[in-house]
Amino acid sequence: MAGLAAPATATAAPPAGTAPAPTVEERRLDGEVPGEILRRSGFAAVTPAFAHEL
């Protein structure tokens, strides 16, 4: 029959309580360059309070 496609393969959802693996961008956040950018921007002083509020 024209226009019909095979159903997608089902995958199991990860168990509850497990976080997804961090992305490449998230893994880079602890590097020297992002830290330097944060320090030079003047926002480094408010980072701890911001993280606490999250």
PDB file of C-alpha atoms in Angstrom:
ATOM      1  CA  MET A   1       0.000   0.000   0.000  1.00  0.00           C
ATOM      2  CA  ALA A   2       1.349   3.348  -0.929  1.00  0.00           C
ATOM      3  CA  GLY A   3       1.909   5.946   1.783  1.00  0.00           C
ATOM      4  CA  LEU A   4       2.292   3.532   4.691  1.00  0.00           C
ATOM      5  CA  ALA A   5       5.501   3.379   6.677  1.00  0.00           C
ATOM      6  CA  ALA A   6       6.782   0.891   9.198  1.00  0.00           C
ATOM      7  CA  PRO A   7       6.164   1.921  12.811  1.00  0.00           C
ATOM      8  CA  ALA A   8       9.049   3.461  14.689  1.00  0.00           C
ATOM      9  CA  THR A   9      10.957   1.226  17.048  1.00  0.00           C
ATOM     10  CA  ALA A  10       9.960   1.799  20.653  1.00  0.00           C
ATOM     11  CA  THR A  11      12.679   2.500  23.187  1.00  0.00           C
ATOM     12  CA  ALA A  12      12.436   2.193  26.935  1.00  0.00           C
ATOM     13  CA  ALA A  13      12.383   5.373  28.963  1.00  0.00           C
ATOM     14  CA  PRO A  14      15.263   5.846  31.403  1.00  0.00           C
ATOM     15  CA  PRO A  15      14.491   4.822  34.983  1.00  0.00           C
ATOM     16  CA  ALA A  16      12.924   7.519  37.131  1.00  0.00           C
ATOM     17  CA  GLY A  17      15.439   9.503  39.126  1.00  0.00           C
ATOM     18  CA  THR A  18      18.267   9.243  36.602  1.00  0.00           C
ATOM     19  CA  ALA A  19      19.412  12.435  34.945  1.00  0.00           C
ATOM     20  CA  PRO A  20      20.256  12.513  31.252  1.00  0.00           C
ATOM     21  CA  ALA A  21      23.928  12.741  30.341  1.00  0.00           C
ATOM     22  CA  PRO A  22      25.184  16.335  30.152  1.00  0.00           C
ATOM     23  CA  THR A  23      25.518  17.880  26.717  1.00  0.00           C
ATOM     24  CA  VAL A  24      28.845  18.966  25.239  1.00  0.00           C
ATOM     25  CA  GLU A  25      28.012  22.569  26.106  1.00  0.00           C
ATOM     26  CA  GLU A  26      27.183  21.672  29.715  1.00  0.00           C
ATOM     27  CA  ARG A  27      30.475  19.797  30.101  1.00  0.00           C
ATOM     28  CA  ARG A  28      32.392  22.885  28.924  1.00  0.00           C
ATOM     29  CA  LEU A  29      30.946  25.180  31.616  1.00  0.00           C
ATOM     30  CA  ASP A  30      33.566  24.217  34.211  1.00  0.00           C
ATOM     31  CA  GLY A  31      36.466  25.077  31.901  1.00  0.00           C
ATOM     32  CA  GLU A  32      38.856  27.993  32.251  1.00  0.00           C
ATOM     33  CA  VAL A  33      37.425  30.067  29.399  1.00  0.00           C
ATOM     34  CA  PRO A  34      33.796  30.209  30.651  1.00  0.00           C
ATOM     35  CA  GLY A  35      35.078  31.060  34.133  1.00  0.00           C
ATOM     36  CA  GLU A  36      37.243  33.856  32.768  1.00  0.00           C
ATOM     37  CA  ILE A  37      34.343  35.258  30.763  1.00  0.00           C
ATOM     38  CA  LEU A  38      32.179  35.215  33.888  1.00  0.00           C
ATOM     39  CA  ARG A  39      34.858  36.957  35.985  1.00  0.00           C
ATOM     40  CA  ARG A  40      35.488  39.664  33.380  1.00  0.00           C
ATOM     41  CA  SER A  41      31.775  40.285  32.882  1.00  0.00           C
ATOM     42  CA  GLY A  42      31.313  41.305  36.506  1.00  0.00           C
ATOM     43  CA  PHE A  43      28.649  38.689  37.173  1.00  0.00           C
ATOM     44  CA  ALA A  44      30.909  36.310  39.114  1.00  0.00           C
ATOM     45  CA  ALA A  45      29.950  38.014  42.376  1.00  0.00           C
ATOM     46  CA  VAL A  46      26.252  37.210  41.955  1.00  0.00           C
ATOM     47  CA  THR A  47      26.698  33.644  40.709  1.00  0.00           C
ATOM     48  CA  PRO A  48      26.481  31.919  44.142  1.00  0.00           C
ATOM     49  CA  ALA A  49      23.250  33.724  45.067  1.00  0.00           C
ATOM     50  CA  PHE A  50      21.762  33.026  41.649  1.00  0.00           C
ATOM     51  CA  ALA A  51      22.625  29.325  41.873  1.00  0.00           C
ATOM     52  CA  HIS A  52      21.106  29.172  45.357  1.00  0.00           C
ATOM     53  CA  GLU A  53      17.861  30.737  44.137  1.00  0.00           C
ATOM     54  CA  LEU A  54      17.581  28.195  41.323  1.00  0.00           C
TER      55      LEU A  54
END
